[in-house]
Amino acid sequence: MSVRSKMLGAAALCLCAQHAIAGPLVVGSGNEAVIEPPVPHPQETPCVVSLLSKASFNATNAPFSFTPPAACPGPWARVVLTMSLSVQKGVQFDRTGMLFMGGVPLWYGTTAEPRATLAPSWTFERDVTDYTALFEAAQTGYAFVNNYNSAVYPSLVFLSATLSFYPATAAAPAPVTADVVLPLPTGGGTATLNTGTDQAVLTGTLPTNILRATLDIYLQAQIGDEFWYLCAPSAVAGELETCGNTSFREGEISVDGTPAGVAPIFPWIFTGGIDPFLWQPIPGVQTFSFTPFHADLSPFAGPLSNGAAHTVAASVFNANGYFLATGALRLFLDHNATSVTGAVTRNTLGPVNPHVVQNIATANGTSSGAVNITSTHDFTITGTVTGSAGTTTNTLTQTTDFVSDQRFNVSATKEIQHTRQTTTTAVTSTASGPAGTTKTTEQLTYPLSIDYSVVPALKGYFAQTTTVDQQFLDTLLQEADGLPSMQTATTNAIQATDTLFFNSGFQITGNNGQASTAVFARTGTTAPCFKRTLGATRNVLSEVQTGC
């Protein structure tokens, strides 16, 4: 086992040690300092429905029943999920958590690791208005935090959840949302993708009057894939003492076996990742509340409406034990017709073919050199759908570029790695028909930089120094007949550094020089301008600036 792979496990063992809002951000506090603002919502008083109250977890589900609020029968301008989590002080891993209703994930994220004298707590909000169709009827659901308790890891995780329904008004009308929301995989929950051929699959007969379709997809790295961005080509992974299948992963979406989309994978880092002190008290980007990728499947609306059984599936290229996949298929129907017709008229999406250049040499017990990987997907998918208003042409154009530059220097006593990786996805969805032309353009960029070294320190001891720069950049523009109708820009970023000390038995003995800075900024036409900067020094909050 490599120095790094040992340390990654040891960090968790020793310490076990869009959408989030913390309690008061107090300078000098070591509690979770979450940077994202609350979900923007109307001024109306909402109806609040409690789903769970202080449910605890030990690898079991916490079920709940939901009934639509009688006092707020809809339509709703906004539906907001609010969750509060805490972990008992002591020893526990970071854990994956989810909340499902009708099999559909309303929340997917991870938890904080506690400290011996600190029980972390935090609250987050998610805008779940897109899933309005689920809330119009009684539902069952459950929350699940993959928490295992033992004499070694005794800390419990607690979770409370509510839904707030804001009535629509003339000033805040109800948005257009999907008529049908279905879980992926079929029946809900998650699918385990151990290899590139494994799939999360939704199968069945769909409505026969689909005009548009969107797949919201989460692809979360686990176990051997948790640090996929630090992996190397399998041929040299052994001598570099790291994971294999290269540092490239990508989500592949298909409809009835035909390539239908590409989902970039965000490099989430959990609170125990690489060095737990990096993320105390400011967690990584989206660590507590993941953002799904929204894949436009509207070009397939006509074929999906033909009354036959269909399959929508997602896989991960280069999956290496393993990814978890879950999501939701949202269908927008023709309310004036029971059936529509149509066909896919163009599809240029081909198989992924990353270009790998590996220059690793081994001499005198040291393996060193560079690995460079590039991949480009540039495709167009067009389909027509004919319904009650006439024929609409749906066109998806997408370019996804991946670039990774890795430098290694590994021997029996040291491990040094520098990684620079960026995924950029530009997506344009256009619908042209009798009602005019609508166009949505979005660019997502995921820069990740990691400098990592493990070298001998005092006799029998090692020092691990890590610096991470992690970013999520999103710009979105919606147009109607050539005129802008909505525009947003979001930046969510953190830079963190720390030096960790451990002995020859890979037991952590302390840390030094911890510092981090996080920035969240949002501008746009649908929410107030917001900017917040947080700083941390020696694992307590040292700076809070909020403004615009």
XYZ file of C-alpha atoms in Angstrom:
548
model
C 0.000 0.000 0.000
C 1.296 3.462 -0.832
C 2.165 6.128 1.682
C -0.731 8.180 0.326
C -3.279 5.379 0.277
C -2.291 4.441 3.811
C -2.592 8.048 4.905
C -5.983 8.526 3.284
C -7.305 5.618 5.294
C -5.407 6.554 8.424
C -6.795 10.073 8.420
C -10.316 8.763 8.634
C -9.437 6.009 11.078
C -7.577 8.280 13.457
C -9.987 11.204 13.406
C -13.212 9.513 12.697
C -12.727 11.235 13.042
C -26.412 25.167 -3.786
C -27.733 25.219 -0.920
C -26.364 25.219 2.546
C -26.716 27.629 5.411
C -24.963 27.323 8.712
C -25.906 28.827 12.027
C -24.222 32.105 12.947
C -20.748 32.274 11.432
C -18.656 33.027 14.525
C -15.011 34.000 14.226
C -13.022 31.759 16.539
C -15.456 28.831 16.238
C -14.439 25.421 14.939
C -18.003 24.435 13.993
C -18.971 23.874 10.358
C -18.746 27.150 8.440
C -20.853 26.654 5.344
C -20.565 29.364 2.748
C -23.635 29.019 0.510
C -26.585 31.385 1.083
C -30.171 30.274 1.712
C -32.408 29.477 -1.247
C -34.107 32.665 -2.525
C -37.833 32.503 -1.798
C -40.950 34.684 -1.998
C -42.074 36.901 0.883
C -45.261 34.873 1.381
C -45.604 32.821 4.557
C -45.028 29.160 3.652
C -46.776 26.039 4.863
C -44.136 23.882 6.549
C -44.408 20.073 6.581
C -42.119 18.109 8.873
C -40.635 14.956 7.352
C -38.205 13.864 10.067
C -37.166 15.174 13.483
C -33.767 14.218 14.935
C -33.691 10.822 13.272
C -30.542 8.851 14.130
C -28.690 6.428 11.888
C -26.782 3.175 12.210
C -26.892 1.818 8.633
C -30.698 1.908 8.695
C -33.359 3.959 6.925
C -35.491 6.564 8.649
C -38.903 6.312 6.928
C -41.491 9.075 6.711
C -44.913 9.726 5.206
C -45.805 12.912 3.377
C -49.212 14.530 2.874
C -49.604 17.748 0.842
C -50.346 20.739 3.100
C -54.091 21.388 3.145
C -53.573 25.074 3.899
C -51.353 25.520 0.819
C -52.918 23.367 -1.895
C -50.822 24.820 -4.709
C -49.749 26.002 -7.130
C -46.478 26.829 -5.396
C -43.994 29.513 -6.311
C -41.205 27.661 -4.509
C -40.716 24.458 -2.544
C -37.696 24.412 -0.228
C -36.214 21.429 1.581
C -34.535 22.384 4.860
C -32.367 19.871 6.688
C -30.375 20.074 9.883
C -27.651 17.564 10.675
C -25.299 16.995 13.569
C -22.745 14.401 14.634
C -21.912 13.507 18.226
C -18.425 14.471 19.302
C -15.968 11.605 19.337
C -14.959 9.298 16.526
C -16.764 8.712 13.215
C -16.106 8.658 9.464
C -17.595 11.112 7.017
C -20.736 9.385 5.765
C -22.877 9.553 2.630
C -26.442 10.730 3.202
C -29.581 10.863 1.070
C -33.260 11.704 1.319
C -35.708 10.073 -1.096
C -39.402 10.708 -1.736
C -41.210 8.387 -4.100
C -37.768 6.960 -4.879
C -36.498 10.348 -6.130
C -33.457 11.913 -4.403
C -34.325 15.273 -2.858
C -30.918 15.465 -1.181
C -27.600 13.722 -1.713
C -24.431 14.666 0.162
C -22.042 13.726 2.945
C -21.532 14.502 6.621
C -18.841 16.145 8.707
C -16.341 14.223 10.804
C -16.537 15.018 14.533
C -13.691 15.871 16.852
C -12.997 14.665 20.356
C -14.375 17.890 21.833
C -16.623 19.149 19.023
C -20.001 17.887 17.811
C -20.358 19.505 14.372
C -23.766 20.760 13.236
C -25.024 22.474 10.113
C -28.200 23.296 8.203
C -28.750 23.386 4.454
C -31.542 24.263 2.081
C -32.294 22.865 -1.345
C -34.657 24.251 -3.954
C -36.789 21.226 -4.893
C -39.442 23.106 -6.889
C -38.490 21.073 -9.978
C -40.062 18.039 -8.268
C -43.434 19.707 -7.619
C -45.262 16.766 -9.224
C -44.108 14.546 -6.346
C -45.624 16.860 -3.740
C -49.102 16.992 -5.236
C -50.054 13.609 -3.760
C -49.316 11.616 -0.615
C -45.915 9.912 -0.717
C -43.662 7.719 1.338
C -39.957 8.310 1.640
C -36.892 7.800 3.753
C -33.601 9.352 4.742
C -30.454 7.263 4.890
C -27.052 8.109 6.319
C -24.583 5.295 5.785
C -23.398 5.475 9.383
C -22.009 2.430 11.180
C -21.563 2.505 14.944
C -19.211 0.412 17.014
C -17.063 0.658 20.109
C -14.385 2.276 17.926
C -16.771 4.565 15.991
C -19.565 5.388 18.439
C -20.718 8.810 17.207
C -24.307 9.006 15.966
C -25.584 11.218 13.134
C -28.870 13.074 13.617
C -31.060 14.527 10.857
C -34.203 16.661 10.719
C -36.016 17.644 7.510
C -38.917 19.890 6.512
C -40.540 21.051 3.271
C -41.708 24.666 2.976
C -44.401 25.443 0.392
C -44.635 29.056 -0.770
C -48.010 29.846 -2.391
C -47.904 31.318 -5.886
C -48.951 34.950 -6.265
C -49.094 37.489 -9.066
C -45.701 38.791 -7.912
C -44.268 35.270 -7.559
C -46.054 32.951 -10.012
C -45.587 29.203 -10.103
C -42.878 28.158 -12.567
C -43.412 25.540 -15.253
C -42.338 22.208 -13.785
C -42.379 18.596 -14.927
C -45.660 16.696 -14.980
C -44.012 13.368 -14.148
C -40.906 12.662 -12.043
C -39.446 9.152 -12.077
C -36.490 7.756 -10.111
C -33.299 6.415 -11.620
C -32.670 3.544 -11.027
C -36.150 2.028 -11.306
C -37.710 1.888 -7.852
C -35.354 4.496 -6.431
C -32.243 4.324 -4.291
C -28.772 4.039 -5.778
C -26.998 1.788 -8.256
C -23.420 0.626 -7.706
C -21.145 1.077 -10.714
C -18.031 -1.019 -10.132
C -16.871 -0.999 -13.755
C -17.463 1.013 -16.897
C -20.065 -1.480 -18.080
C -22.271 -1.281 -14.977
C -25.355 0.895 -15.329
C -28.014 2.666 -13.321
C -31.163 1.805 -15.263
C -34.699 3.177 -15.436
C -37.013 0.900 -17.407
C -40.704 0.933 -18.201
C -43.447 2.371 -20.366
C -43.570 6.155 -20.263
C -46.410 8.608 -21.003
C -47.263 8.874 -24.703
C -47.359 12.688 -24.805
C -43.835 13.799 -23.803
C -42.699 17.162 -25.155
C -39.468 17.595 -23.149
C -37.347 15.450 -20.843
C -34.491 16.113 -18.403
C -32.375 13.614 -16.463
C -30.943 14.914 -13.176
C -27.984 12.648 -12.444
C -25.659 12.236 -9.443
C -22.444 10.227 -9.854
C -20.583 9.961 -6.548
C -17.133 8.366 -6.244
C -16.679 5.806 -3.476
C -14.024 3.424 -2.053
C -11.369 2.762 -4.752
C -12.726 5.593 -6.907
C -13.025 8.166 -4.110
C -9.785 9.850 -5.194
C -10.131 9.095 -8.912
C -8.574 12.457 -9.813
C -5.275 11.228 -8.273
C -5.260 7.855 -10.061
C -2.739 6.835 -12.732
C -2.742 4.511 -15.769
C -3.034 0.924 -14.546
C 0.286 -0.030 -16.152
C 2.180 2.279 -13.779
C -0.271 2.530 -10.867
C 1.628 -0.105 -8.901
C 4.991 1.609 -9.006
C 3.323 4.960 -8.287
C 1.460 3.292 -5.405
C -1.896 4.719 -6.393
C -5.223 3.681 -7.928
C -5.562 2.710 -11.589
C -7.710 3.382 -14.668
C -6.157 6.875 -15.023
C -7.471 10.139 -13.548
C -10.259 10.402 -16.129
C -13.885 9.583 -15.327
C -17.000 10.611 -17.254
C -20.716 9.876 -17.042
C -22.320 8.280 -20.100
C -26.100 8.483 -20.644
C -28.064 6.324 -23.055
C -31.657 5.916 -24.226
C -32.576 2.413 -25.372
C -28.878 1.663 -25.775
C -28.216 4.718 -27.958
C -25.739 7.341 -26.689
C -27.826 10.278 -25.436
C -25.600 12.489 -23.307
C -22.383 13.084 -21.409
C -22.344 13.967 -17.715
C -19.162 15.579 -16.365
C -18.205 14.373 -12.893
C -17.439 16.928 -10.208
C -14.461 15.993 -7.974
C -16.224 16.197 -4.612
C -13.895 15.898 -1.615
C -15.412 14.708 1.657
C -14.486 16.042 5.102
C -12.101 13.118 5.694
C -10.555 13.441 2.239
C -6.736 13.493 1.869
C -6.268 15.381 5.153
C -9.304 15.962 7.419
C -7.774 19.156 8.850
C -8.009 20.781 5.408
C -11.806 20.938 5.782
C -12.087 22.088 9.409
C -14.081 24.234 9.754
C -14.795 25.113 6.075
C -15.852 22.068 4.009
C -15.054 21.518 0.349
C -17.247 22.693 -2.503
C -20.713 21.032 -2.311
C -19.431 18.500 0.235
C -22.652 18.592 2.260
C -25.094 18.998 -0.634
C -24.227 17.794 -4.132
C -25.528 19.483 -7.277
C -26.720 17.054 -9.988
C -25.941 17.434 -13.671
C -29.054 18.204 -15.724
C -28.918 16.239 -18.970
C -31.357 17.379 -21.666
C -33.049 14.354 -23.261
C -35.688 16.402 -25.146
C -34.476 15.252 -28.605
C -35.720 11.779 -27.573
C -39.220 12.988 -26.551
C -40.912 11.617 -29.675
C -39.446 8.084 -29.550
C -39.966 7.852 -25.772
C -43.694 8.573 -26.342
C -44.368 5.610 -28.653
C -45.979 3.428 -25.978
C -43.243 0.797 -25.951
C -40.999 -0.067 -23.000
C -37.910 2.130 -22.803
C -34.601 2.202 -20.960
C -32.740 5.266 -19.723
C -29.337 4.391 -18.302
C -26.199 5.984 -16.881
C -22.691 4.565 -16.500
C -19.215 5.885 -15.618
C -16.344 5.497 -18.062
C -13.301 4.015 -16.263
C -15.243 3.232 -13.061
C -12.903 1.261 -10.846
C -14.801 0.082 -7.751
C -16.893 2.201 -7.412
C -19.403 4.982 -8.113
C -22.918 5.352 -6.726
C -25.514 6.635 -9.184
C -28.957 8.044 -8.555
C -31.201 10.614 -10.182
C -34.572 11.609 -11.537
C -36.159 11.726 -14.989
C -38.426 14.757 -15.378
C -41.048 14.628 -18.150
C -42.981 17.631 -19.504
C -46.224 16.566 -21.202
C -48.570 17.917 -23.854
C -51.666 18.812 -21.837
C -53.841 19.005 -24.941
C -52.986 15.654 -26.470
C -52.838 12.073 -25.287
C -50.104 11.150 -27.732
C -47.323 12.771 -29.725
C -45.038 11.535 -32.469
C -41.459 12.267 -33.432
C -37.985 10.971 -34.123
C -34.310 11.621 -33.506
C -33.065 13.104 -36.760
C -29.390 13.622 -35.911
C -27.031 12.147 -33.328
C -23.277 12.669 -33.597
C -22.400 11.456 -30.083
C -19.735 8.783 -30.372
C -17.721 6.774 -27.830
C -15.302 8.504 -25.498
C -11.636 8.212 -26.489
C -9.296 9.925 -24.000
C -5.724 10.574 -25.117
C -3.223 9.395 -22.496
C 0.475 10.286 -22.606
C 2.459 8.491 -19.903
C 6.115 9.300 -19.259
C 6.962 7.490 -16.027
C 10.466 6.133 -15.476
C 11.838 4.106 -12.561
C 15.470 4.309 -11.487
C 17.227 3.624 -8.185
C 13.952 2.883 -6.451
C 12.264 6.117 -7.497
C 9.421 6.365 -10.013
C 8.942 9.803 -11.476
C 7.568 11.628 -14.477
C 4.352 12.981 -15.923
C 0.964 11.709 -17.072
C -1.136 13.913 -19.351
C -4.718 13.142 -20.325
C -7.055 15.003 -22.654
C -10.548 14.141 -23.809
C -13.084 16.011 -25.932
C -16.711 15.234 -26.621
C -18.293 17.543 -29.193
C -21.714 16.449 -30.370
C -25.187 17.437 -31.544
C -28.441 15.552 -31.027
C -31.624 16.772 -32.750
C -35.140 15.395 -32.537
C -38.641 16.418 -33.544
C -41.867 16.035 -31.626
C -45.320 16.720 -33.060
C -48.108 17.437 -30.604
C -51.266 19.484 -30.277
C -49.527 22.791 -31.127
C -47.559 21.465 -34.102
C -43.978 20.311 -34.567
C -41.097 21.383 -32.324
C -37.449 20.704 -33.060
C -35.292 20.076 -29.986
C -31.522 20.390 -30.446
C -28.810 19.651 -27.910
C -25.239 20.711 -28.634
C -22.536 19.955 -26.085
C -18.779 20.191 -25.838
C -17.058 18.580 -22.863
C -13.302 18.996 -22.514
C -11.149 17.258 -19.902
C -7.493 18.078 -19.242
C -5.277 16.516 -16.580
C -1.583 17.107 -15.929
C -0.026 14.927 -13.197
C 3.549 14.903 -11.918
C 4.860 12.072 -9.719
C 7.944 11.442 -7.593
C 7.519 8.270 -5.552
C 9.928 6.072 -3.596
C 9.851 3.896 -0.497
C 10.216 6.954 1.743
C 8.431 9.739 -0.105
C 5.410 10.378 -2.267
C 5.004 13.631 -4.156
C 2.213 14.355 -6.603
C 1.060 17.518 -8.353
C -2.281 17.415 -10.177
C -3.878 20.077 -12.359
C -7.245 19.042 -13.749
C -10.106 20.917 -15.424
C -13.411 19.736 -16.857
C -15.332 22.272 -18.967
C -18.792 21.561 -20.344
C -20.723 23.925 -22.617
C -24.339 22.909 -23.263
C -26.895 24.603 -25.500
C -30.500 23.380 -25.653
C -32.768 24.923 -28.297
C -36.477 24.326 -28.884
C -38.009 25.812 -32.053
C -41.693 25.443 -32.822
C -45.017 27.179 -33.335
C -44.650 29.126 -30.076
C -41.243 30.503 -31.049
C -37.691 29.623 -30.082
C -36.273 29.148 -26.611
C -32.581 28.654 -25.969
C -30.662 27.745 -22.820
C -26.876 28.008 -22.728
C -24.876 26.812 -19.731
C -21.170 26.470 -19.107
C -19.868 24.430 -16.192
C -16.178 24.454 -15.257
C -14.578 22.258 -12.585
C -10.948 23.302 -11.939
C -9.035 21.180 -9.405
C -5.436 21.624 -8.278
C -3.762 19.367 -5.697
C -0.166 19.561 -4.479
C 0.594 16.641 -2.219
C 3.791 15.400 -0.578
C 4.681 12.876 2.083
C 8.302 13.035 3.238
C 10.249 11.909 6.318
C 10.200 14.328 9.255
C 11.652 13.404 12.639
C 13.016 9.905 13.089
C 10.228 7.441 12.425
C 7.761 10.207 11.598
C 6.415 11.624 8.326
C 5.007 14.991 7.281
C 2.211 15.209 4.720
C 1.737 18.663 3.208
C -1.304 19.236 1.002
C -2.672 22.237 -0.849
C -6.021 22.004 -2.654
C -7.734 24.501 -4.956
C -11.261 23.307 -5.810
C -13.795 25.311 -7.842
C -17.297 25.081 -9.281
C -18.100 27.725 -11.931
C -21.518 27.958 -13.571
C -22.936 30.504 -16.025
C -26.476 30.163 -17.360
C -28.386 32.168 -19.979
C -31.970 31.590 -21.092
C -33.400 33.336 -24.161
C -36.836 33.570 -25.738
C -36.915 34.501 -29.429
C -33.432 35.952 -29.131
C -34.103 38.099 -26.060
C -32.552 37.226 -22.650
C -35.131 36.024 -20.150
C -32.886 34.822 -17.326
C -29.182 34.969 -16.535
C -27.081 33.751 -13.583
C -23.418 33.292 -12.715
C -22.152 31.283 -9.734
C -18.681 30.797 -8.285
C -18.057 28.366 -5.429
C -14.388 27.888 -4.571
C -12.013 26.955 -1.769
C -8.249 26.954 -1.326
C -6.953 24.948 1.647
C -3.533 23.933 2.957
C -2.253 21.897 5.902
C 0.671 19.802 7.086
C -0.206 16.550 8.815
C 2.210 14.591 11.030
C 2.024 10.843 11.572
C 4.218 8.049 12.839
C 5.470 4.859 11.197
C 2.214 3.156 12.162
C 0.319 5.833 10.201
C -1.265 7.258 13.327
C -1.840 11.009 13.181
C 0.117 12.896 15.825
C -0.922 16.440 14.900
C -1.037 19.104 12.223
C 0.399 22.536 11.542
C -0.172 25.508 9.245
C -3.830 24.867 8.465
C -5.371 27.724 6.506
C -8.227 28.001 4.030
C -10.152 30.635 2.117
C -13.531 30.088 0.469
C -15.551 32.344 -1.827
C -19.173 32.032 -2.936
C -20.512 34.604 -5.403
C -23.816 34.711 -7.267
C -25.282 37.280 -9.617
C -28.314 37.070 -11.856
C -31.839 38.109 -12.681
C -33.698 35.589 -10.498
C -31.972 36.010 -7.127
C -30.356 38.812 -5.139
C -26.670 39.435 -5.723
C -24.638 37.658 -3.040
C -20.980 37.308 -2.163
C -19.390 35.738 0.909
C -15.760 35.143 1.807
C -14.696 32.876 4.664
C -11.234 32.332 6.076
C -9.903 29.769 8.534
C -6.630 29.553 10.447
C -5.554 26.719 12.729
C -8.924 25.034 12.214
C -11.121 27.847 13.490
C -13.003 30.484 11.550
C -10.884 33.622 11.216
C -12.752 35.744 8.638
C -16.351 36.367 7.562
C -17.234 38.905 4.865
C -20.693 39.061 3.323
C -21.914 41.535 0.737
C -22.276 41.891 -3.005
